[in-house]
GROMACS .gro file of C-alpha atoms in nm:
model
  428
    1MET     CA    1  -5.799   1.699   2.797
    2PHE     CA    2  -5.595   1.972   2.645
    3ILE     CA    3  -5.705   1.898   2.274
    4LYS     CA    4  -6.114   1.857   2.403
    5CYS     CA    5  -6.078   2.238   2.541
    6GLY     CA    6  -5.897   2.391   2.250
    7ASP     CA    7  -5.544   2.449   2.407
    8ILE     CA    8  -5.288   2.336   2.155
    9SER     CA    9  -4.972   2.467   2.349
   10ASN     CA   10  -5.021   2.249   2.579
   11ALA     CA   11  -5.155   1.959   2.427
   12GLU     CA   12  -4.810   1.994   2.202
   13LYS     CA   13  -4.640   2.001   2.529
   14LEU     CA   14  -4.770   1.677   2.670
   15PHE     CA   15  -4.740   1.533   2.336
   16ASP     CA   16  -4.372   1.634   2.312
   17MET     CA   17  -4.341   1.429   2.648
   18LEU     CA   18  -4.485   1.103   2.558
   19GLU     CA   19  -4.370   0.788   2.404
   20HIS     CA   20  -4.565   0.769   2.074
   21VAL     CA   21  -4.781   0.545   1.946
   22VAL     CA   22  -4.990   0.610   1.632
   23ILE     CA   23  -5.298   0.726   1.765
   24ASP     CA   24  -5.118   0.971   1.986
   25TYR     CA   25  -5.027   1.126   1.688
   26GLY     CA   26  -5.429   1.105   1.511
   27GLN     CA   27  -5.557   1.229   1.809
   28MET     CA   28  -5.252   1.536   1.757
   29MET     CA   29  -5.351   1.591   1.382
   30LYS     CA   30  -5.693   1.591   1.404
   31CYS     CA   31  -5.603   1.888   1.683
   32TYR     CA   32  -5.445   2.067   1.429
   33ASN     CA   33  -5.721   2.028   1.169
   34ASP     CA   34  -5.951   2.137   1.388
   35HIS     CA   35  -5.770   2.472   1.425
   36ARG     CA   36  -5.713   2.471   1.096
   37LEU     CA   37  -5.330   2.442   1.111
   38PRO     CA   38  -5.243   2.217   0.841
   39MET     CA   39  -4.919   2.260   0.794
   40LYS     CA   40  -4.855   2.145   1.136
   41THR     CA   41  -5.060   1.799   1.071
   42ILE     CA   42  -4.796   1.746   0.775
   43ASP     CA   43  -4.515   1.846   1.011
   44LEU     CA   44  -4.645   1.577   1.240
   45TYR     CA   45  -4.632   1.359   0.964
   46GLU     CA   46  -4.313   1.364   0.879
   47LYS     CA   47  -4.219   1.342   1.227
   48MET     CA   48  -4.386   1.069   1.217
   49LYS     CA   49  -4.222   0.875   0.960
   50LYS     CA   50  -3.885   0.964   1.085
   51GLU     CA   51  -4.010   0.839   1.435
   52GLY     CA   52  -4.034   0.489   1.219
   53ILE     CA   53  -4.477   0.411   1.351
   54GLN     CA   54  -4.656   0.298   1.047
   55PRO     CA   55  -4.943   0.519   1.016
   56ASP     CA   56  -5.287   0.360   0.966
   57LYS     CA   57  -5.626   0.483   0.727
   58ILE     CA   58  -5.762   0.714   0.982
   59ILE     CA   59  -5.356   0.934   1.015
   60PHE     CA   60  -5.412   0.903   0.611
   61VAL     CA   61  -5.755   1.040   0.604
   62LEU     CA   62  -5.609   1.330   0.852
   63LEU     CA   63  -5.328   1.400   0.603
   64ILE     CA   64  -5.581   1.400   0.254
   65ASP     CA   65  -5.803   1.680   0.510
   66ALA     CA   66  -5.519   1.897   0.577
   67CYS     CA   67  -5.409   1.933   0.202
   68ALA     CA   68  -5.731   1.999   0.149
   69GLN     CA   69  -5.713   2.285   0.383
   70ILE     CA   70  -5.398   2.372   0.258
   71GLY     CA   71  -5.565   2.381  -0.122
   72ILE     CA   72  -5.207   2.354  -0.322
   73GLU     CA   73  -5.218   2.084  -0.596
   74SER     CA   74  -4.846   2.002  -0.596
   75ARG     CA   75  -4.847   1.997  -0.273
   76CYS     CA   76  -5.152   1.752  -0.232
   77ARG     CA   77  -4.982   1.549  -0.552
   78THR     CA   78  -4.601   1.563  -0.315
   79ILE     CA   79  -4.873   1.401  -0.069
   80VAL     CA   80  -5.087   1.160  -0.225
   81LYS     CA   81  -4.759   0.990  -0.397
   82GLN     CA   82  -4.630   0.882  -0.011
   83ILE     CA   83  -4.984   0.668   0.045
   84PRO     CA   84  -4.994   0.307   0.018
   85SER     CA   85  -5.200   0.246  -0.291
   86SER     CA   86  -5.394  -0.079  -0.124
   87MET     CA   87  -5.607   0.246   0.075
   88PHE     CA   88  -5.720   0.377  -0.248
   89ASN     CA   89  -5.972   0.134  -0.263
   90ASP     CA   90  -6.120   0.213   0.109
   91LEU     CA   91  -6.482   0.416  -0.004
   92GLN     CA   92  -6.385   0.655   0.304
   93PHE     CA   93  -6.069   0.713   0.184
   94GLN     CA   94  -6.181   0.760  -0.175
   95THR     CA   95  -6.421   1.004  -0.091
   96THR     CA   96  -6.188   1.219   0.124
   97LEU     CA   97  -5.925   1.181  -0.184
   98ILE     CA   98  -6.295   1.344  -0.383
   99HIS     CA   99  -6.334   1.586  -0.175
  100MET     CA  100  -5.959   1.705  -0.169
  101TRP     CA  101  -5.920   1.693  -0.528
  102GLY     CA  102  -6.250   1.960  -0.547
  103LYS     CA  103  -6.105   2.210  -0.269
  104VAL     CA  104  -5.796   2.219  -0.468
  105GLY     CA  105  -5.979   2.280  -0.811
  106PHE     CA  106  -5.873   1.929  -0.977
  107VAL     CA  107  -6.265   1.823  -1.086
  108LYS     CA  108  -6.149   1.572  -1.303
  109LYS     CA  109  -5.883   1.430  -1.041
  110ALA     CA  110  -6.191   1.405  -0.787
  111GLU     CA  111  -6.467   1.261  -1.135
  112GLN     CA  112  -6.264   0.990  -1.190
  113ILE     CA  113  -6.225   0.889  -0.799
  114PHE     CA  114  -6.614   0.878  -0.791
  115LYS     CA  115  -6.640   0.633  -1.119
  116GLN     CA  116  -6.392   0.410  -0.972
  117ILE     CA  117  -6.667   0.329  -0.707
  118ASP     CA  118  -6.894   0.062  -0.734
  119GLN     CA  119  -7.146   0.136  -0.476
  120PRO     CA  120  -7.073   0.503  -0.328
  121ASP     CA  121  -7.288   0.587  -0.019
  122PRO     CA  122  -7.422   0.942   0.048
  123VAL     CA  123  -7.112   1.051   0.171
  124ALA     CA  124  -6.922   0.978  -0.170
  125TYR     CA  125  -7.242   1.137  -0.383
  126THR     CA  126  -7.219   1.462  -0.182
  127ALA     CA  127  -6.898   1.533  -0.189
  128MET     CA  128  -6.866   1.478  -0.550
  129ILE     CA  129  -7.204   1.737  -0.569
  130ASN     CA  130  -6.998   1.972  -0.338
  131SER     CA  131  -6.652   1.926  -0.549
  132TYR     CA  132  -6.884   2.082  -0.881
  133GLY     CA  133  -7.073   2.356  -0.669
  134LEU     CA  134  -6.715   2.448  -0.546
  135ASN     CA  135  -6.567   2.472  -0.950
  136GLY     CA  136  -6.867   2.631  -1.076
  137LEU     CA  137  -7.019   2.331  -1.251
  138GLY     CA  138  -7.322   2.351  -1.103
  139HIS     CA  139  -7.515   2.197  -1.401
  140LYS     CA  140  -7.308   1.861  -1.299
  141ALA     CA  141  -7.370   1.914  -0.965
  142ILE     CA  142  -7.730   1.889  -1.058
  143GLU     CA  143  -7.712   1.579  -1.238
  144LEU     CA  144  -7.556   1.354  -0.994
  145TYR     CA  145  -7.765   1.490  -0.741
  146TYR     CA  146  -8.082   1.388  -0.960
  147ARG     CA  147  -7.913   1.090  -1.063
  148MET     CA  148  -7.879   0.982  -0.695
  149PRO     CA  149  -8.099   0.692  -0.500
  150VAL     CA  150  -8.359   0.952  -0.337
  151GLU     CA  151  -8.291   0.713  -0.044
  152MET     CA  152  -7.912   0.806  -0.005
  153ILE     CA  153  -7.996   1.207   0.024
  154VAL     CA  154  -7.917   1.366   0.314
  155GLU     CA  155  -7.952   1.714   0.474
  156LYS     CA  156  -7.565   1.777   0.370
  157THR     CA  157  -7.713   1.654   0.021
  158HIS     CA  158  -7.954   1.936   0.009
  159VAL     CA  159  -7.716   2.229   0.098
  160CYS     CA  160  -7.485   2.089  -0.117
  161VAL     CA  161  -7.665   2.106  -0.502
  162LEU     CA  162  -7.850   2.429  -0.359
  163ASN     CA  163  -7.505   2.625  -0.277
  164ALA     CA  164  -7.385   2.486  -0.630
  165CYS     CA  165  -7.673   2.655  -0.797
  166SER     CA  166  -7.576   2.958  -0.620
  167HIS     CA  167  -7.250   2.973  -0.716
  168SER     CA  168  -7.365   2.899  -1.070
  169GLY     CA  169  -7.647   3.172  -1.091
  170LEU     CA  170  -7.908   2.884  -1.124
  171VAL     CA  171  -8.175   2.992  -0.925
  172ASP     CA  172  -8.509   2.892  -1.105
  173GLU     CA  173  -8.337   2.489  -1.037
  174ALA     CA  174  -8.245   2.621  -0.669
  175ARG     CA  175  -8.588   2.712  -0.684
  176PHE     CA  176  -8.788   2.399  -0.825
  177ILE     CA  177  -8.493   2.166  -0.575
  178PHE     CA  178  -8.570   2.400  -0.267
  179SER     CA  179  -9.000   2.340  -0.291
  180THR     CA  180  -8.892   1.958  -0.366
  181ILE     CA  181  -8.725   1.951   0.024
  182SER     CA  182  -9.002   1.756   0.257
  183MET     CA  183  -8.782   1.756   0.577
  184THR     CA  184  -8.644   2.162   0.481
  185ASN     CA  185  -8.406   2.301   0.809
  186LYS     CA  186  -8.205   2.618   0.885
  187TRP     CA  187  -7.905   2.487   0.638
  188VAL     CA  188  -8.123   2.385   0.376
  189TYR     CA  189  -8.309   2.775   0.400
  190THR     CA  190  -7.941   2.946   0.435
  191ALA     CA  191  -7.810   2.785   0.099
  192MET     CA  192  -8.161   2.931  -0.044
  193VAL     CA  193  -8.130   3.271   0.110
  194ASP     CA  194  -7.813   3.290   0.013
  195CYS     CA  195  -7.864   3.157  -0.333
  196LEU     CA  196  -8.114   3.453  -0.374
  197SER     CA  197  -7.874   3.683  -0.248
  198ARG     CA  198  -7.585   3.677  -0.435
  199LEU     CA  199  -7.869   3.729  -0.697
  200PHE     CA  200  -7.957   4.068  -0.602
  201LEU     CA  201  -8.343   3.933  -0.534
  202PHE     CA  202  -8.326   4.062  -0.175
  203ASP     CA  203  -8.735   4.068  -0.100
  204GLU     CA  204  -8.712   3.693  -0.210
  205ALA     CA  205  -8.476   3.609   0.024
  206LYS     CA  206  -8.636   3.827   0.332
  207GLU     CA  207  -8.992   3.692   0.269
  208LEU     CA  208  -8.779   3.305   0.303
  209ILE     CA  209  -8.628   3.421   0.613
  210GLU     CA  210  -8.987   3.572   0.726
  211GLU     CA  211  -9.122   3.206   0.619
  212PHE     CA  212  -8.903   3.033   0.857
  213GLU     CA  213  -8.902   3.252   1.122
  214ARG     CA  214  -9.306   3.131   1.144
  215HIS     CA  215  -9.194   2.838   1.260
  216GLN     CA  216  -8.813   2.821   1.402
  217PRO     CA  217  -8.593   3.118   1.605
  218PRO     CA  218  -8.375   3.380   1.381
  219CYS     CA  219  -8.079   3.214   1.240
  220LEU     CA  220  -7.803   3.413   1.206
  221PRO     CA  221  -7.586   3.316   0.873
  222MET     CA  222  -7.951   3.325   0.701
  223TYR     CA  223  -7.930   3.740   0.749
  224MET     CA  224  -7.546   3.699   0.720
  225SER     CA  225  -7.608   3.551   0.376
  226LEU     CA  226  -7.852   3.793   0.327
  227LEU     CA  227  -7.602   4.145   0.450
  228SER     CA  228  -7.303   3.961   0.208
  229GLY     CA  229  -7.514   3.986  -0.131
  230VAL     CA  230  -7.684   4.355   0.020
  231ARG     CA  231  -7.239   4.461   0.073
  232ASN     CA  232  -7.209   4.299  -0.271
  233GLN     CA  233  -7.427   4.581  -0.427
  234ASN     CA  234  -7.368   4.868  -0.209
  235ASP     CA  235  -7.744   4.929  -0.063
  236VAL     CA  236  -7.673   5.134   0.195
  237SER     CA  237  -8.021   5.187   0.318
  238LEU     CA  238  -8.089   4.784   0.383
  239ALA     CA  239  -7.739   4.672   0.518
  240ARG     CA  240  -7.825   4.906   0.788
  241GLN     CA  241  -8.152   4.767   0.820
  242ILE     CA  242  -8.006   4.416   0.826
  243THR     CA  243  -7.746   4.503   1.096
  244GLN     CA  244  -7.962   4.687   1.300
  245ARG     CA  245  -8.217   4.396   1.308
  246ILE     CA  246  -7.961   4.134   1.362
  247GLN     CA  247  -7.813   4.352   1.648
  248LYS     CA  248  -8.155   4.323   1.787
  249LEU     CA  249  -8.175   3.978   1.772
  250PHE     CA  250  -7.845   3.806   1.856
  251HIS     CA  251  -7.721   4.023   2.085
  252ALA     CA  252  -7.496   3.752   2.298
  253LEU     CA  253  -7.313   3.660   1.973
  254ASP     CA  254  -7.062   3.939   1.970
  255LYS     CA  255  -6.810   3.750   1.740
  256ASP     CA  256  -7.098   3.717   1.474
  257LEU     CA  257  -7.210   4.137   1.526
  258ILE     CA  258  -6.865   4.214   1.450
  259SER     CA  259  -6.920   4.000   1.108
  260ALA     CA  260  -7.195   4.210   1.079
  261SER     CA  261  -7.052   4.539   1.187
  262VAL     CA  262  -6.770   4.483   0.952
  263LEU     CA  263  -6.974   4.443   0.701
  264LEU     CA  264  -7.206   4.705   0.699
  265THR     CA  265  -6.862   4.936   0.730
  266ASN     CA  266  -6.763   4.824   0.391
  267VAL     CA  267  -7.094   4.919   0.206
  268LEU     CA  268  -7.045   5.267   0.398
  269ALA     CA  269  -6.718   5.297   0.306
  270ALA     CA  270  -6.834   5.201  -0.066
  271SER     CA  271  -7.102   5.433  -0.104
  272GLY     CA  272  -6.882   5.740  -0.022
  273ASN     CA  273  -6.972   5.780   0.388
  274LEU     CA  274  -6.619   5.782   0.511
  275ASP     CA  275  -6.686   5.949   0.805
  276GLU     CA  276  -6.919   5.668   0.933
  277ALA     CA  277  -6.723   5.401   0.814
  278SER     CA  278  -6.430   5.558   1.037
  279GLN     CA  279  -6.644   5.624   1.271
  280MET     CA  280  -6.781   5.292   1.290
  281ARG     CA  281  -6.458   5.149   1.236
  282TRP     CA  282  -6.317   5.340   1.521
  283ASN     CA  283  -6.604   5.229   1.788
  284LEU     CA  284  -6.466   4.854   1.681
  285SER     CA  285  -6.170   4.898   1.725
  286ARG     CA  286  -6.239   5.068   2.120
  287SER     CA  287  -6.453   4.784   2.161
  288GLY     CA  288  -6.158   4.587   2.118
  289ALA     CA  289  -6.291   4.392   1.845
  290LYS     CA  290  -6.055   4.302   1.529
  291LYS     CA  291  -6.124   4.244   1.154
  292GLN     CA  292  -5.995   3.888   1.009
  293MET     CA  293  -5.618   3.911   0.813
  294GLY     CA  294  -5.669   3.889   0.441
  295LEU     CA  295  -5.373   3.610   0.358
  296SER     CA  296  -5.305   3.480   0.053
  297TRP     CA  297  -5.075   3.189   0.033
  298THR     CA  298  -4.910   2.962  -0.336
  299GLU     CA  299  -4.657   2.725  -0.370
  300ILE     CA  300  -4.295   2.769  -0.547
  301ASN     CA  301  -4.109   2.491  -0.540
  302ASP     CA  302  -4.200   2.292  -0.285
  303GLU     CA  303  -4.222   2.638  -0.047
  304LEU     CA  304  -4.535   2.761   0.052
  305VAL     CA  305  -4.534   3.132   0.071
  306GLN     CA  306  -4.832   3.350   0.239
  307PHE     CA  307  -4.838   3.702   0.194
  308ARG     CA  308  -5.098   3.979   0.326
  309ALA     CA  309  -5.205   4.276   0.198
  310GLN     CA  310  -4.947   4.571   0.198
  311ASP     CA  311  -4.687   4.289   0.253
  312ARG     CA  312  -4.317   4.368   0.218
  313SER     CA  313  -4.142   4.109   0.445
  314HIS     CA  314  -4.063   3.903   0.217
  315PRO     CA  315  -3.700   3.910   0.069
  316ARG     CA  316  -3.794   3.935  -0.297
  317THR     CA  317  -4.022   4.292  -0.212
  318LYS     CA  318  -3.871   4.511  -0.463
  319GLU     CA  319  -3.888   4.216  -0.774
  320ILE     CA  320  -4.228   4.138  -0.659
  321TYR     CA  321  -4.364   4.540  -0.620
  322ASP     CA  322  -4.181   4.634  -0.979
  323GLU     CA  323  -4.405   4.320  -1.098
  324LEU     CA  324  -4.686   4.476  -0.958
  325GLY     CA  325  -4.590   4.794  -1.150
  326ARG     CA  326  -4.583   4.645  -1.491
  327ILE     CA  327  -4.939   4.490  -1.378
  328GLU     CA  328  -5.113   4.765  -1.299
  329SER     CA  329  -4.956   4.989  -1.653
  330GLU     CA  330  -5.064   4.640  -1.863
  331LEU     CA  331  -5.400   4.655  -1.715
  332ILE     CA  332  -5.452   5.040  -1.745
  333GLU     CA  333  -5.383   4.942  -2.108
  334HIS     CA  334  -5.624   4.742  -2.131
  335GLY     CA  335  -5.892   4.915  -2.061
  336HIS     CA  336  -5.897   4.837  -1.607
  337LYS     CA  337  -6.069   5.077  -1.468
  338PHE     CA  338  -5.925   5.042  -1.067
  339ASP     CA  339  -6.260   5.064  -0.834
  340SER     CA  340  -6.201   5.242  -0.532
  341SER     CA  341  -6.542   5.096  -0.357
  342TRP     CA  342  -6.304   4.835  -0.242
  343ILE     CA  343  -6.098   5.058  -0.024
  344THR     CA  344  -6.265   5.030   0.267
  345ARG     CA  345  -6.010   5.248   0.466
  346PRO     CA  346  -5.911   5.621   0.458
  347MET     CA  347  -5.606   5.633   0.264
  348MET     CA  348  -5.242   5.790   0.367
  349PRO     CA  349  -5.095   6.121   0.200
  350ASP     CA  350  -4.867   5.909  -0.036
  351GLU     CA  351  -5.125   5.587  -0.116
  352THR     CA  352  -5.301   5.622  -0.435
  353VAL     CA  353  -5.629   5.350  -0.564
  354GLU     CA  354  -5.424   5.186  -0.795
  355SER     CA  355  -5.161   5.122  -0.506
  356ILE     CA  356  -5.389   5.009  -0.216
  357LEU     CA  357  -5.561   4.773  -0.489
  358ASN     CA  358  -5.292   4.629  -0.670
  359SER     CA  359  -5.102   4.562  -0.305
  360HIS     CA  360  -5.416   4.302  -0.191
  361SER     CA  361  -5.314   3.958  -0.092
  362GLU     CA  362  -5.367   3.789  -0.384
  363ARG     CA  363  -5.185   4.006  -0.625
  364LEU     CA  364  -4.877   3.975  -0.396
  365ALA     CA  365  -4.839   3.602  -0.467
  366LEU     CA  366  -4.964   3.687  -0.848
  367ALA     CA  367  -4.664   3.849  -0.894
  368TYR     CA  368  -4.483   3.618  -0.699
  369ASN     CA  369  -4.556   3.355  -0.911
  370PHE     CA  370  -4.461   3.595  -1.241
  371ILE     CA  371  -4.156   3.674  -1.160
  372GLN     CA  372  -3.985   3.266  -1.129
  373GLN     CA  373  -3.801   3.155  -1.395
  374PRO     CA  374  -3.968   2.958  -1.534
  375ILE     CA  375  -4.313   3.142  -1.505
  376PRO     CA  376  -4.629   2.875  -1.434
  377SER     CA  377  -4.847   2.823  -1.660
  378ARG     CA  378  -5.082   2.755  -1.458
  379ILE     CA  379  -5.085   2.960  -1.110
  380GLN     CA  380  -5.261   2.847  -0.799
  381ILE     CA  381  -5.334   3.084  -0.480
  382VAL     CA  382  -5.554   3.045  -0.213
  383LYS     CA  383  -5.713   3.311   0.011
  384ASN     CA  384  -5.889   3.316   0.371
  385LEU     CA  385  -6.149   3.554   0.260
  386ARG     CA  386  -6.395   3.634  -0.007
  387ILE     CA  387  -6.220   3.795  -0.312
  388CYS     CA  388  -6.291   4.186  -0.416
  389ASP     CA  389  -6.442   4.249  -0.738
  390ASP     CA  390  -6.174   4.480  -0.870
  391CYS     CA  391  -5.922   4.181  -0.783
  392HIS     CA  392  -6.168   3.951  -0.979
  393ASN     CA  393  -6.202   4.151  -1.242
  394ALA     CA  394  -5.786   4.215  -1.264
  395ILE     CA  395  -5.713   3.860  -1.215
  396LYS     CA  396  -5.966   3.791  -1.498
  397LEU     CA  397  -5.776   4.046  -1.736
  398ILE     CA  398  -5.425   3.908  -1.670
  399SER     CA  399  -5.526   3.557  -1.728
  400GLN     CA  400  -5.601   3.709  -2.105
  401ILE     CA  401  -5.288   3.917  -2.141
  402ARG     CA  402  -5.038   3.689  -1.957
  403ASN     CA  403  -5.215   3.397  -2.108
  404CYS     CA  404  -5.194   3.176  -1.816
  405GLN     CA  405  -5.459   2.982  -1.622
  406ILE     CA  406  -5.477   3.141  -1.237
  407ILE     CA  407  -5.723   2.903  -0.995
  408VAL     CA  408  -5.791   3.128  -0.654
  409ARG     CA  409  -5.988   2.948  -0.362
  410ASP     CA  410  -6.110   3.234  -0.187
  411ALA     CA  411  -6.377   3.169   0.162
  412ASN     CA  412  -6.697   3.089  -0.055
  413ARG     CA  413  -6.550   2.916  -0.375
  414ILE     CA  414  -6.304   2.848  -0.639
  415HIS     CA  415  -6.246   3.065  -0.935
  416HIS     CA  416  -6.047   2.936  -1.238
  417PHE     CA  417  -5.931   3.202  -1.429
  418ALA     CA  418  -5.869   3.131  -1.848
  419ASP     CA  419  -5.867   3.403  -2.145
  420GLY     CA  420  -6.032   3.692  -1.955
  421LYS     CA  421  -6.325   3.500  -1.810
  422CYS     CA  422  -6.338   3.307  -1.435
  423SER     CA  423  -6.568   3.002  -1.381
  424CYS     CA  424  -6.815   3.178  -1.175
  425ASN     CA  425  -6.955   3.428  -1.399
  426ASP     CA  426  -6.948   3.671  -1.169
  427HIS     CA  427  -7.136   3.467  -0.934
  428PHE     CA  428  -6.962   3.484  -0.577
   0.00000   0.00000   0.00000
């Protein structure tokens, strides 16, 4: 009952009181995964082993799903080594692995598993298409989509291939695929709107929304995709229009209206309307709304380390900020211009544009990797929000200066940085 209600605290108390069987562990692990608490899932698995309870297939599937949420390859490898070899011939488990390896940026491993499946089902095909898309391999996603038996294609497959086009800037291919889909629904339309909005094709995106609304009720995710694209171009006028329409159509959805207002606030700040942005931010604060905190995590020596923006809680904070200073000097020397439009709050007297942007959570995680001995040749970071343009441009340059591979998974996709370039080709 507690699990169904999302009452994790009481569910944990009840769980601790019971004598456990494997199904109890499965229910609790699923609860953790559903509430984005993957480390608790892994901790529970370790407890299960200590109690001598033999995991079943469901436990291993939940464990792999938790690894996918964490998104760090080294952690995934450690867990996969503990799974019996007999599991690797099970189609459901193979599909879960494809999903996991795709989510951690190891597409070759996902591809290898997919090729071992004699008769992939729709879920396996879709997982592989999604893995390609997340990692900027749009052409491979489209190729597999066309190879997939037509009778196997389901709604999620359409959405994944359109998302793959979106993440690779393949708008013509997306238009063609969209035109061939006979049963379009709100998620298919949303994926197409997202693709158009990422390339700043706002008029076409708005026309598509109008077309959808001639037959269906308005869909908030479409407007949020459009607004996200507008934010990336800092079009204040259009951002106002979209936000006002969202407030008119979806006035009962408080949480989602907060997200729209935050995006508009960011557009105002980025375009120099700081007073209006501050007023909106104050209004949001007065209403009790809270902006989601940006977090990044990385793994060093089997330890998962998490940072927030301007974080100074780590024991090695001085070393981290000293390294950030060195990185800042290198970036400036190589021509990087810090973009103040990505500062969305008033600056304090002791702050500079460089000091604020340099202490975004993903840069703290990056600096932490660089103070290790030896320095990793491949750095992996996971971020809960979209990476900002300044961090994206800076990390591209850092990968060239420091001659290393950097993988960053943000809220939308996976970025593979190497030699001054990113796999997304700036479509993010």
